[in-house]
Amino acid sequence: MRKLRDKAGTPPYRKLARAAHYSSTTLADAASGRKLPSLPVTLAYVRACGGDTAEWEQRWHRLSAELAGADELPDAAEGNDDCPYAGLSPFEAADAHRFFGRERLTEDLEGRVRGHRFVAVFGASGSGKSSLLRAGLIPRVSGREASWTALVLTPGPHPFEECAARLAAHSRSSAVALHDELRANPRALHLTILQLLAQQPPEAELLLVVDQFEEIFSLCADADERAAFIASLLTAAGAANSRTRVVLGVRADFYGACSQHPDLVGALQDSQLLVGPMTTDELRRAITQPAIQAESTVEGPLLARVVAEATGQAGVLPLVSHAMRETWRRRRGNTLTLSGYESAGGITHALANTAETAYDSFTGQQQRLAQGIFLRLVSLNDGTGDSKRRLARDKIDPNAEAVIDALARARLVTLDTDSMEITHEALLQAWPRLSRWISEDRAGLLIQQQLTDAATAWVREQRDTSALYRGSRLSVAQEWGQTHADDGRLSQREKEFLTASTRHQGRAARRRRAAVAALSLLTVLAVAAAGIALQQRSTARAERDSAVSGEVQAQADQLRGTDQSLAARLDVAGYRIHPTSLLSTDLLGTQSTPLSTPLTGHTAPVYAVAFSTHGHVMATAGKDDTVRLWNVTDTTHPAPLGNPIRAHAGGIMWLSFGPDSHTLAGAGRDHTVRLWNLTDPKHPTALPALRGHSGIVFSVSFSPDGRTLASAGDDGTVRLWDVTDPARASELGKPLRSQKGAIASAAFSPDGRTLASAGHDHTIQLWNVTDPANPKHWGPPLHGHTDTVYAVAFSKDGHVMASAGNDFSLRLWNVSDPAKPVSLGAVSGAATNTIYAVAFSPDGKVVATAGADQTVRLWNVTDPSAPIALCPPLTGHTGYIWWLAFTPDGNSLASVSADNTTRLWDLPRTMLPTPSYENTVAFNPNGRVLAAGATDGAIRLWNTADPSTPTPLGTPLLGNTNAVNKLAFNRDGHLLASAGRDGTIRLWDLTDPAHARELSKRTTDPSHAAVTTVAFSPNGRILASAGYDHKVRLWDVTDPTRLHEIGTPITAHTDTVRALAFSPDGHTLASAGADDTTRLWNVTDPTRPRPWCPPLAAQTGGVGSLAFSPDSRTLATANDDHTVRLWNVSDPRRPAALAAPLTGHTSFVLSVAFSHDGRTLVSSGGDSTIRLWNVADPTAPITRGGPISGHTGPIDQAVLSPDGRTLASAGDDHTVLLQATGTDDAVRRICAATAGTLTHKAWDQYISALTYRKACR
């Protein structure tokens, strides 16, 4: 240090003190060499002398570690097993006496567990979820409920194996037999637990804690096992006679993966607990109380330092615990000191120091083995962050035992009887060397991870040759294996797998060579050989492309919950490499997903975004002190406008365009509001800054007439400015003060009469600014939020206001009368972390929110009293999202983030939000009109002449006093029939769809029993109806203004009739329902319908929908047993099943429909998916790819347009969706909306087996 001072010109210590902010005595003592100075003093000294602080910090930690090893006190070194801090390991039930800081959360969790049988605890890695479950919940429940039994498991790659092993230990059953039962039957877990508790008191329960539940996504590669395990847990907790309470511990970044399972979403709707950072008081207890238990004390400066460094950090607890454990080793007597903490490396470096010390103690060969071990214990998870994975000990090089023991002594890994794992995922980020290993060899790690899984599957399948590698996958794995032959990365099992794969491929190659040799006997040897060679090359290329395409699809599936846009682009790439039906349906499923293009340019977090009123210009700004302007006339090809504008010092917090698009305002950390003239956006002109705030200005907002600007800030004021002439702006009146603390944002209502301000005091104040020079309160502040309110926004009509903030909630308010605002409640599950941004779409039907959970969420607020998620959360950002803005046309949404990017989201115009459940949809015969009926009794019409841009036709058709259950068009499309839950049939004149009108209605039954379904005969003269009264009725609609019933009702059904369908030849009417029967009726003479045959055999449950093929020869039924069945009804007197039931849906099948040519069948179900089936040969139907997603709830009906090019669907998620059935349409949209996602770097990461090629042309 003295040499460094000499190098700086030997400045006097007094001069250094002014620069370092420490006394001259402290600095002189630091350089004296008598003792190691503290780290802060060291860095301040180095900074004052112009040295490299990073280099000197490393020097300090190395020396500190050396001194700790030499000078450790005997009493601190001995008895370390009595250390009261857990380090990286979670607290277990036996540690409850030293588990502090989470008392309130434990009580909250206990209450949720008592109130719900299925609960999930979400939190960041390192937030303390495992300790909360093991040392908090279990001891608390066990202490109060002696008859309750707790069982803890972590799923691993094979969750049923883990579950069977844990249950077998309690039930004395065979784990092998139990595993097979659990895997085969979703009720087996429930029944096993009932059997286990059969001899226990009636109040006895099993508390099943599934910790690290995210492993079913990160480690379990078998999607069927994953789904079955989730189903078993839900069944065990949800059964009527359940004695099981299930509690999941889940890493928060896997929330999106959980949301892909509809039944899981439903179970967790009201039973989630989010584990956030500890409060300051909780941290103090967690730090001091364990020491007190061990009759020790924590030095005051040490406590202050740790609390200051850890407060507000979500995943810091294991680092705190490890640092305190290392500090305990360096304690003086019974006192834990700041110097001991600094010597250990503190929160930031203690763990890395421990790992480095262990690593440095190894020989060169042992270091290579250690690297191999750590890398094998990491599971790569794109988008959700990497995680640890358990590994069987027999998969580790036998020569590594000494290394493993040393790592275990250092508590870096945890050993079980036959497995091992990294003690905590915090090591992955906290140890730079391990982070570097992972990033430098990510592609190799992925190859190894896949190889490990493949070898395990091969052994499990009795070493079946079909499970071996071949082609390009084998070549890639062989090359990787040769590279790592000597570093312990390959287990014995993997070596055997590669050897067997190589031999098998060699035998196949020899067989091919033998075939070629045989052909040499032919006279056309040369031609034949050339042909074979070409064929081999073609086959090899096809095999390679098929394998790579499959890998790409798998990568896309993993990314779908964390970056939909990149996943969609990968689907396109995979489809271009080798088109498959699975990829085709994946592509079709993206059509209702908002996709984004990332924009780069900012060099620091981006805080603000705004669009000009005409929508051609977008402005962004952030921490890099610049405002950037973008030409977004075509949002799929945004382009920079001019040079970045250098603006506020310290960052720009907010942007707002004036209504004429010529003025832009910015709020800054430098306490000012700045204005720019953007008449020529390529050459913006700065206008005089507005000064008055005494702290950071958080927001700016123009009034609708552009004459007033409101600014809000850290000084607790809202200020109004006259900007009639922006070049001569002046403050209006006095600053508005009524809320305590900072004002995070302020927004004008569309009529300009109201200004809402959001405060750090948890309130919203509404101001009457009719006269902006004399603003007044409309009333007292609005209460409802329980923490800081960061954002407010008004709907287009000004009747609804949205607010959001630090309490993770979105709230809606009726402000039609701002003097008497009414709370419409909070949106359930609005976010998993702080919400910083809220925005209404221009039509007021959608609210967008975003924040610290790094996702954008879209909410259907067509009924603001009952908002509902419009789609799954939008993912792609990797940092907090600070703000959002819709384009003026509502077709795009911009989001800005701490990841330094802006994303422009393409919002599908084919996603049509409505106020209530949509039960039914129908195209008119020419496909130009789509009708939908909903539970609110309304029928909505859209012009679908261009199905990519549907537009509403007129106003909703009203008349039904309850839900519309079914709609049907007659053959010319001029007549629409509706079936109502109010017991009515209604006929509507759609000759002019924009001016539709009711023609007639009939109540079918004196008791007003609900009508569930209607169907027109092919000639359009007869309407059939059925419903809750178990009857089928036929109506003469020759005169649609006077419905006339034909004959007497058909009364064969014994329960609700749910479906009707006429055969296209008009001779047969099919009916089906809840009585588990499907019946065929001869209606050649509609006045005397009679059965063609007995009810169709082989029914196993109710039927929800029926459809005839266009040739009348095939009938499809949608069944409650999750299947679709096809029947040969070419002779309706002798119907017969055509094939085995079509399976794939995982819940009730709710609708079926044939395409116009009869070659495709579409089905929809309660599992929120649509499936397409190739039924060109109905005796051998084939599924067309996988399920098509888009809805977030059950899909009540899906139909194809007459030309077969568009699929319309209606769901319980309050949406109607239109999706093209052609893959090319989906590809075009993806390519337009996701430019910049599949970069060369991303290609190398996800498609490394092939050289880069453009996925989009």
PDB file of C-alpha atoms in Angstrom, residues 237-454:
ATOM      1  CA  ALA A 237     -55.382 -33.729  -2.111  1.00  0.00           C
ATOM      2  CA  GLY A 238     -58.629 -33.224  -3.997  1.00  0.00           C
ATOM      3  CA  ALA A 239     -60.469 -36.496  -3.363  1.00  0.00           C
ATOM      4  CA  ALA A 240     -63.687 -36.191  -1.368  1.00  0.00           C
ATOM      5  CA  ASN A 241     -62.324 -38.443   1.372  1.00  0.00           C
ATOM      6  CA  SER A 242     -58.796 -37.068   1.227  1.00  0.00           C
ATOM      7  CA  ARG A 243     -56.577 -37.277   4.283  1.00  0.00           C
ATOM      8  CA  THR A 244     -53.657 -35.666   2.498  1.00  0.00           C
ATOM      9  CA  ARG A 245     -52.387 -32.106   2.499  1.00  0.00           C
ATOM     10  CA  VAL A 246     -49.846 -31.368  -0.220  1.00  0.00           C
ATOM     11  CA  VAL A 247     -47.398 -28.490   0.052  1.00  0.00           C
ATOM     12  CA  LEU A 248     -45.067 -27.683  -2.845  1.00  0.00           C
ATOM     13  CA  GLY A 249     -41.849 -25.706  -2.611  1.00  0.00           C
ATOM     14  CA  VAL A 250     -41.200 -24.147  -6.027  1.00  0.00           C
ATOM     15  CA  ARG A 251     -38.542 -21.821  -7.384  1.00  0.00           C
ATOM     16  CA  ALA A 252     -40.325 -18.662  -8.535  1.00  0.00           C
ATOM     17  CA  ASP A 253     -38.802 -18.711 -12.017  1.00  0.00           C
ATOM     18  CA  PHE A 254     -40.690 -21.974 -12.645  1.00  0.00           C
ATOM     19  CA  TYR A 255     -44.050 -20.271 -12.090  1.00  0.00           C
ATOM     20  CA  GLY A 256     -44.545 -20.146 -15.860  1.00  0.00           C
ATOM     21  CA  ALA A 257     -43.851 -23.892 -16.157  1.00  0.00           C
ATOM     22  CA  CYS A 258     -46.499 -24.574 -13.492  1.00  0.00           C
ATOM     23  CA  SER A 259     -48.991 -22.388 -15.353  1.00  0.00           C
ATOM     24  CA  GLN A 260     -48.797 -24.717 -18.355  1.00  0.00           C
ATOM     25  CA  HIS A 261     -50.741 -27.343 -16.367  1.00  0.00           C
ATOM     26  CA  PRO A 262     -54.378 -26.141 -16.183  1.00  0.00           C
ATOM     27  CA  ASP A 263     -55.398 -28.434 -13.319  1.00  0.00           C
ATOM     28  CA  LEU A 264     -52.418 -27.260 -11.294  1.00  0.00           C
ATOM     29  CA  VAL A 265     -53.331 -23.633 -11.990  1.00  0.00           C
ATOM     30  CA  GLY A 266     -56.865 -24.291 -10.767  1.00  0.00           C
ATOM     31  CA  ALA A 267     -55.668 -25.957  -7.581  1.00  0.00           C
ATOM     32  CA  LEU A 268     -53.319 -23.062  -6.792  1.00  0.00           C
ATOM     33  CA  GLN A 269     -55.743 -20.268  -7.618  1.00  0.00           C
ATOM     34  CA  ASP A 270     -56.183 -19.209  -3.983  1.00  0.00           C
ATOM     35  CA  SER A 271     -53.500 -21.197  -2.192  1.00  0.00           C
ATOM     36  CA  GLN A 272     -50.124 -19.694  -3.024  1.00  0.00           C
ATOM     37  CA  LEU A 273     -47.556 -18.175  -0.702  1.00  0.00           C
ATOM     38  CA  LEU A 274     -44.713 -16.040  -1.994  1.00  0.00           C
ATOM     39  CA  VAL A 275     -41.481 -16.023  -0.003  1.00  0.00           C
ATOM     40  CA  GLY A 276     -39.856 -12.647  -0.448  1.00  0.00           C
ATOM     41  CA  PRO A 277     -36.759 -11.097   1.104  1.00  0.00           C
ATOM     42  CA  MET A 278     -36.604 -10.905   4.896  1.00  0.00           C
ATOM     43  CA  THR A 279     -37.428  -7.588   6.485  1.00  0.00           C
ATOM     44  CA  THR A 280     -34.738  -5.794   8.455  1.00  0.00           C
ATOM     45  CA  ASP A 281     -36.148  -7.070  11.767  1.00  0.00           C
ATOM     46  CA  GLU A 282     -36.398 -10.622  10.457  1.00  0.00           C
ATOM     47  CA  LEU A 283     -32.775 -10.517   9.305  1.00  0.00           C
ATOM     48  CA  ARG A 284     -31.670  -9.299  12.722  1.00  0.00           C
ATOM     49  CA  ARG A 285     -33.427 -12.235  14.381  1.00  0.00           C
ATOM     50  CA  ALA A 286     -32.010 -14.714  11.880  1.00  0.00           C
ATOM     51  CA  ILE A 287     -28.498 -13.429  12.555  1.00  0.00           C
ATOM     52  CA  THR A 288     -28.524 -12.846  16.316  1.00  0.00           C
ATOM     53  CA  GLN A 289     -30.835 -15.503  17.758  1.00  0.00           C
ATOM     54  CA  PRO A 290     -28.827 -18.574  16.671  1.00  0.00           C
ATOM     55  CA  ALA A 291     -25.749 -17.038  18.274  1.00  0.00           C
ATOM     56  CA  ILE A 292     -27.696 -16.365  21.486  1.00  0.00           C
ATOM     57  CA  GLN A 293     -28.839 -20.009  21.471  1.00  0.00           C
ATOM     58  CA  ALA A 294     -25.157 -20.955  21.323  1.00  0.00           C
ATOM     59  CA  GLU A 295     -24.362 -18.542  24.210  1.00  0.00           C
ATOM     60  CA  SER A 296     -22.521 -16.192  21.890  1.00  0.00           C
ATOM     61  CA  THR A 297     -23.038 -12.622  20.722  1.00  0.00           C
ATOM     62  CA  VAL A 298     -22.913 -10.819  17.407  1.00  0.00           C
ATOM     63  CA  GLU A 299     -20.900  -7.624  17.442  1.00  0.00           C
ATOM     64  CA  GLY A 300     -23.001  -4.525  16.711  1.00  0.00           C
ATOM     65  CA  PRO A 301     -21.005  -3.344  13.662  1.00  0.00           C
ATOM     66  CA  LEU A 302     -21.153  -6.870  12.238  1.00  0.00           C
ATOM     67  CA  LEU A 303     -24.936  -7.006  12.620  1.00  0.00           C
ATOM     68  CA  ALA A 304     -25.318  -3.607  10.974  1.00  0.00           C
ATOM     69  CA  ARG A 305     -23.076  -4.614   8.060  1.00  0.00           C
ATOM     70  CA  VAL A 306     -24.820  -7.933   7.340  1.00  0.00           C
ATOM     71  CA  VAL A 307     -28.291  -6.409   7.583  1.00  0.00           C
ATOM     72  CA  ALA A 308     -27.310  -3.547   5.288  1.00  0.00           C
ATOM     73  CA  GLU A 309     -25.813  -5.900   2.697  1.00  0.00           C
ATOM     74  CA  ALA A 310     -28.669  -8.443   2.793  1.00  0.00           C
ATOM     75  CA  THR A 311     -31.769  -6.236   3.037  1.00  0.00           C
ATOM     76  CA  GLY A 312     -33.955  -6.459  -0.028  1.00  0.00           C
ATOM     77  CA  GLN A 313     -31.981  -9.301  -1.627  1.00  0.00           C
ATOM     78  CA  ALA A 314     -34.351 -12.156  -2.495  1.00  0.00           C
ATOM     79  CA  GLY A 315     -31.868 -15.026  -2.809  1.00  0.00           C
ATOM     80  CA  VAL A 316     -29.223 -14.014  -0.334  1.00  0.00           C
ATOM     81  CA  LEU A 317     -30.086 -16.171   2.705  1.00  0.00           C
ATOM     82  CA  PRO A 318     -27.740 -19.110   1.991  1.00  0.00           C
ATOM     83  CA  LEU A 319     -24.922 -16.638   1.383  1.00  0.00           C
ATOM     84  CA  VAL A 320     -25.700 -14.939   4.714  1.00  0.00           C
ATOM     85  CA  SER A 321     -25.836 -18.280   6.490  1.00  0.00           C
ATOM     86  CA  HIS A 322     -22.561 -19.435   4.955  1.00  0.00           C
ATOM     87  CA  ALA A 323     -20.836 -16.141   5.719  1.00  0.00           C
ATOM     88  CA  MET A 324     -22.045 -16.329   9.340  1.00  0.00           C
ATOM     89  CA  ARG A 325     -20.821 -19.922   9.588  1.00  0.00           C
ATOM     90  CA  GLU A 326     -17.383 -18.858   8.394  1.00  0.00           C
ATOM     91  CA  THR A 327     -17.500 -15.886  10.764  1.00  0.00           C
ATOM     92  CA  TRP A 328     -18.288 -18.327  13.589  1.00  0.00           C
ATOM     93  CA  ARG A 329     -15.063 -20.181  12.730  1.00  0.00           C
ATOM     94  CA  ARG A 330     -13.180 -16.906  13.175  1.00  0.00           C
ATOM     95  CA  ARG A 331     -14.945 -15.712  16.348  1.00  0.00           C
ATOM     96  CA  ARG A 332     -13.047 -14.215  19.270  1.00  0.00           C
ATOM     97  CA  GLY A 333     -14.077 -16.131  22.344  1.00  0.00           C
ATOM     98  CA  ASN A 334     -17.870 -16.021  22.234  1.00  0.00           C
ATOM     99  CA  THR A 335     -18.106 -12.948  20.027  1.00  0.00           C
ATOM    100  CA  LEU A 336     -18.660 -12.907  16.285  1.00  0.00           C
ATOM    101  CA  THR A 337     -16.793  -9.890  14.951  1.00  0.00           C
ATOM    102  CA  LEU A 338     -16.821  -7.666  11.907  1.00  0.00           C
ATOM    103  CA  SER A 339     -13.159  -8.429  11.281  1.00  0.00           C
ATOM    104  CA  GLY A 340     -13.923 -12.158  11.268  1.00  0.00           C
ATOM    105  CA  TYR A 341     -16.750 -11.536   8.808  1.00  0.00           C
ATOM    106  CA  GLU A 342     -14.522  -9.480   6.530  1.00  0.00           C
ATOM    107  CA  SER A 343     -11.778 -12.081   6.799  1.00  0.00           C
ATOM    108  CA  ALA A 344     -14.251 -14.726   5.661  1.00  0.00           C
ATOM    109  CA  GLY A 345     -15.158 -12.586   2.651  1.00  0.00           C
ATOM    110  CA  GLY A 346     -18.591 -11.387   3.695  1.00  0.00           C
ATOM    111  CA  ILE A 347     -21.775 -12.206   1.850  1.00  0.00           C
ATOM    112  CA  THR A 348     -20.174 -11.512  -1.508  1.00  0.00           C
ATOM    113  CA  HIS A 349     -17.017 -13.577  -1.209  1.00  0.00           C
ATOM    114  CA  ALA A 350     -17.269 -16.073   1.677  1.00  0.00           C
ATOM    115  CA  LEU A 351     -18.708 -18.868  -0.394  1.00  0.00           C
ATOM    116  CA  ALA A 352     -16.292 -18.289  -3.262  1.00  0.00           C
ATOM    117  CA  ASN A 353     -13.388 -18.250  -0.780  1.00  0.00           C
ATOM    118  CA  THR A 354     -14.493 -21.587   0.698  1.00  0.00           C
ATOM    119  CA  ALA A 355     -14.803 -23.129  -2.745  1.00  0.00           C
ATOM    120  CA  GLU A 356     -11.472 -21.725  -3.921  1.00  0.00           C
ATOM    121  CA  THR A 357      -9.700 -22.938  -0.784  1.00  0.00           C
ATOM    122  CA  ALA A 358     -11.024 -26.466  -1.330  1.00  0.00           C
ATOM    123  CA  TYR A 359     -10.158 -26.352  -5.031  1.00  0.00           C
ATOM    124  CA  ASP A 360      -6.639 -25.011  -4.424  1.00  0.00           C
ATOM    125  CA  SER A 361      -5.925 -27.905  -2.051  1.00  0.00           C
ATOM    126  CA  PHE A 362      -6.276 -30.443  -4.886  1.00  0.00           C
ATOM    127  CA  THR A 363      -3.597 -31.765  -7.223  1.00  0.00           C
ATOM    128  CA  GLY A 364      -3.882 -30.973 -10.922  1.00  0.00           C
ATOM    129  CA  GLN A 365      -5.635 -34.274 -11.676  1.00  0.00           C
ATOM    130  CA  GLN A 366      -7.958 -33.817  -8.677  1.00  0.00           C
ATOM    131  CA  GLN A 367      -8.849 -30.327  -9.883  1.00  0.00           C
ATOM    132  CA  ARG A 368      -9.880 -31.781 -13.257  1.00  0.00           C
ATOM    133  CA  LEU A 369     -11.976 -34.388 -11.441  1.00  0.00           C
ATOM    134  CA  ALA A 370     -13.554 -31.674  -9.264  1.00  0.00           C
ATOM    135  CA  GLN A 371     -14.464 -29.663 -12.358  1.00  0.00           C
ATOM    136  CA  GLY A 372     -16.072 -32.731 -13.902  1.00  0.00           C
ATOM    137  CA  ILE A 373     -18.020 -33.477 -10.715  1.00  0.00           C
ATOM    138  CA  PHE A 374     -19.419 -29.970 -10.371  1.00  0.00           C
ATOM    139  CA  LEU A 375     -20.429 -29.784 -14.024  1.00  0.00           C
ATOM    140  CA  ARG A 376     -22.234 -33.128 -13.763  1.00  0.00           C
ATOM    141  CA  LEU A 377     -24.177 -31.755 -10.790  1.00  0.00           C
ATOM    142  CA  VAL A 378     -25.586 -28.827 -12.806  1.00  0.00           C
ATOM    143  CA  SER A 379     -28.837 -28.980 -14.790  1.00  0.00           C
ATOM    144  CA  LEU A 380     -29.012 -26.475 -17.648  1.00  0.00           C
ATOM    145  CA  ASN A 381     -32.387 -24.745 -17.822  1.00  0.00           C
ATOM    146  CA  ASP A 382     -32.758 -22.180 -20.566  1.00  0.00           C
ATOM    147  CA  GLY A 383     -34.709 -19.144 -19.425  1.00  0.00           C
ATOM    148  CA  THR A 384     -35.398 -20.289 -15.857  1.00  0.00           C
ATOM    149  CA  GLY A 385     -31.819 -20.221 -14.644  1.00  0.00           C
ATOM    150  CA  ASP A 386     -29.596 -23.250 -14.130  1.00  0.00           C
ATOM    151  CA  SER A 387     -30.207 -25.523 -11.164  1.00  0.00           C
ATOM    152  CA  LYS A 388     -28.501 -28.301  -9.256  1.00  0.00           C
ATOM    153  CA  ARG A 389     -29.218 -31.945  -9.990  1.00  0.00           C
ATOM    154  CA  ARG A 390     -28.789 -35.074  -7.905  1.00  0.00           C
ATOM    155  CA  LEU A 391     -26.511 -37.718  -9.334  1.00  0.00           C
ATOM    156  CA  ALA A 392     -26.035 -41.359  -8.381  1.00  0.00           C
ATOM    157  CA  ARG A 393     -22.598 -41.986  -6.891  1.00  0.00           C
ATOM    158  CA  ASP A 394     -22.030 -44.829  -9.357  1.00  0.00           C
ATOM    159  CA  LYS A 395     -22.109 -42.274 -12.193  1.00  0.00           C
ATOM    160  CA  ILE A 396     -19.006 -40.558 -10.793  1.00  0.00           C
ATOM    161  CA  ASP A 397     -15.445 -41.609 -11.617  1.00  0.00           C
ATOM    162  CA  PRO A 398     -14.340 -44.104  -8.884  1.00  0.00           C
ATOM    163  CA  ASN A 399     -11.006 -42.262  -8.655  1.00  0.00           C
ATOM    164  CA  ALA A 400     -12.813 -39.170  -7.357  1.00  0.00           C
ATOM    165  CA  GLU A 401     -13.708 -40.423  -3.864  1.00  0.00           C
ATOM    166  CA  ALA A 402     -11.017 -38.338  -2.149  1.00  0.00           C
ATOM    167  CA  VAL A 403     -12.202 -35.240  -4.021  1.00  0.00           C
ATOM    168  CA  ILE A 404     -15.834 -35.913  -3.115  1.00  0.00           C
ATOM    169  CA  ASP A 405     -14.959 -36.333   0.569  1.00  0.00           C
ATOM    170  CA  ALA A 406     -13.061 -33.020   0.577  1.00  0.00           C
ATOM    171  CA  LEU A 407     -15.953 -31.200  -1.095  1.00  0.00           C
ATOM    172  CA  ALA A 408     -18.370 -32.700   1.408  1.00  0.00           C
ATOM    173  CA  ARG A 409     -16.181 -31.602   4.349  1.00  0.00           C
ATOM    174  CA  ALA A 410     -16.271 -28.076   2.901  1.00  0.00           C
ATOM    175  CA  ARG A 411     -20.087 -28.422   2.722  1.00  0.00           C
ATOM    176  CA  LEU A 412     -20.011 -27.634  -0.988  1.00  0.00           C
ATOM    177  CA  VAL A 413     -21.705 -30.930  -1.833  1.00  0.00           C
ATOM    178  CA  THR A 414     -24.125 -33.056   0.149  1.00  0.00           C
ATOM    179  CA  LEU A 415     -23.795 -36.840   0.160  1.00  0.00           C
ATOM    180  CA  ASP A 416     -26.605 -39.330   0.562  1.00  0.00           C
ATOM    181  CA  THR A 417     -26.365 -43.091   0.760  1.00  0.00           C
ATOM    182  CA  ASP A 418     -26.096 -43.503  -2.981  1.00  0.00           C
ATOM    183  CA  SER A 419     -26.283 -39.993  -4.440  1.00  0.00           C
ATOM    184  CA  MET A 420     -24.787 -36.537  -4.186  1.00  0.00           C
ATOM    185  CA  GLU A 421     -25.728 -32.961  -5.080  1.00  0.00           C
ATOM    186  CA  ILE A 422     -24.469 -29.394  -4.762  1.00  0.00           C
ATOM    187  CA  THR A 423     -25.514 -28.205  -1.318  1.00  0.00           C
ATOM    188  CA  HIS A 424     -27.198 -25.065  -2.628  1.00  0.00           C
ATOM    189  CA  GLU A 425     -27.735 -23.466  -6.028  1.00  0.00           C
ATOM    190  CA  ALA A 426     -26.261 -20.242  -4.658  1.00  0.00           C
ATOM    191  CA  LEU A 427     -22.858 -21.762  -5.441  1.00  0.00           C
ATOM    192  CA  LEU A 428     -23.634 -21.584  -9.179  1.00  0.00           C
ATOM    193  CA  GLN A 429     -23.595 -17.782  -9.114  1.00  0.00           C
ATOM    194  CA  ALA A 430     -21.418 -17.058  -6.079  1.00  0.00           C
ATOM    195  CA  TRP A 431     -18.348 -19.023  -7.214  1.00  0.00           C
ATOM    196  CA  PRO A 432     -16.909 -17.268 -10.291  1.00  0.00           C
ATOM    197  CA  ARG A 433     -14.828 -20.288 -11.308  1.00  0.00           C
ATOM    198  CA  LEU A 434     -17.914 -22.551 -11.505  1.00  0.00           C
ATOM    199  CA  SER A 435     -19.906 -19.875 -13.334  1.00  0.00           C
ATOM    200  CA  ARG A 436     -17.065 -19.589 -15.834  1.00  0.00           C
ATOM    201  CA  TRP A 437     -16.893 -23.362 -16.323  1.00  0.00           C
ATOM    202  CA  ILE A 438     -20.618 -23.444 -17.065  1.00  0.00           C
ATOM    203  CA  SER A 439     -20.610 -20.521 -19.492  1.00  0.00           C
ATOM    204  CA  GLU A 440     -17.466 -21.680 -21.330  1.00  0.00           C
ATOM    205  CA  ASP A 441     -18.762 -25.204 -21.962  1.00  0.00           C
ATOM    206  CA  ARG A 442     -22.516 -24.774 -22.075  1.00  0.00           C
ATOM    207  CA  ALA A 443     -22.899 -26.642 -25.363  1.00  0.00           C
ATOM    208  CA  GLY A 444     -20.737 -29.492 -24.047  1.00  0.00           C
ATOM    209  CA  LEU A 445     -22.720 -29.620 -20.832  1.00  0.00           C
ATOM    210  CA  LEU A 446     -25.927 -29.951 -22.809  1.00  0.00           C
ATOM    211  CA  ILE A 447     -24.412 -32.868 -24.760  1.00  0.00           C
ATOM    212  CA  GLN A 448     -23.324 -34.490 -21.483  1.00  0.00           C
ATOM    213  CA  GLN A 449     -26.697 -33.926 -19.826  1.00  0.00           C
ATOM    214  CA  GLN A 450     -28.499 -35.529 -22.774  1.00  0.00           C
ATOM    215  CA  LEU A 451     -25.965 -38.369 -22.826  1.00  0.00           C
ATOM    216  CA  THR A 452     -26.503 -39.060 -19.119  1.00  0.00           C
ATOM    217  CA  ASP A 453     -30.280 -39.152 -19.594  1.00  0.00           C
ATOM    218  CA  ALA A 454     -29.992 -41.361 -22.704  1.00  0.00           C
TER     219      ALA A 454
END
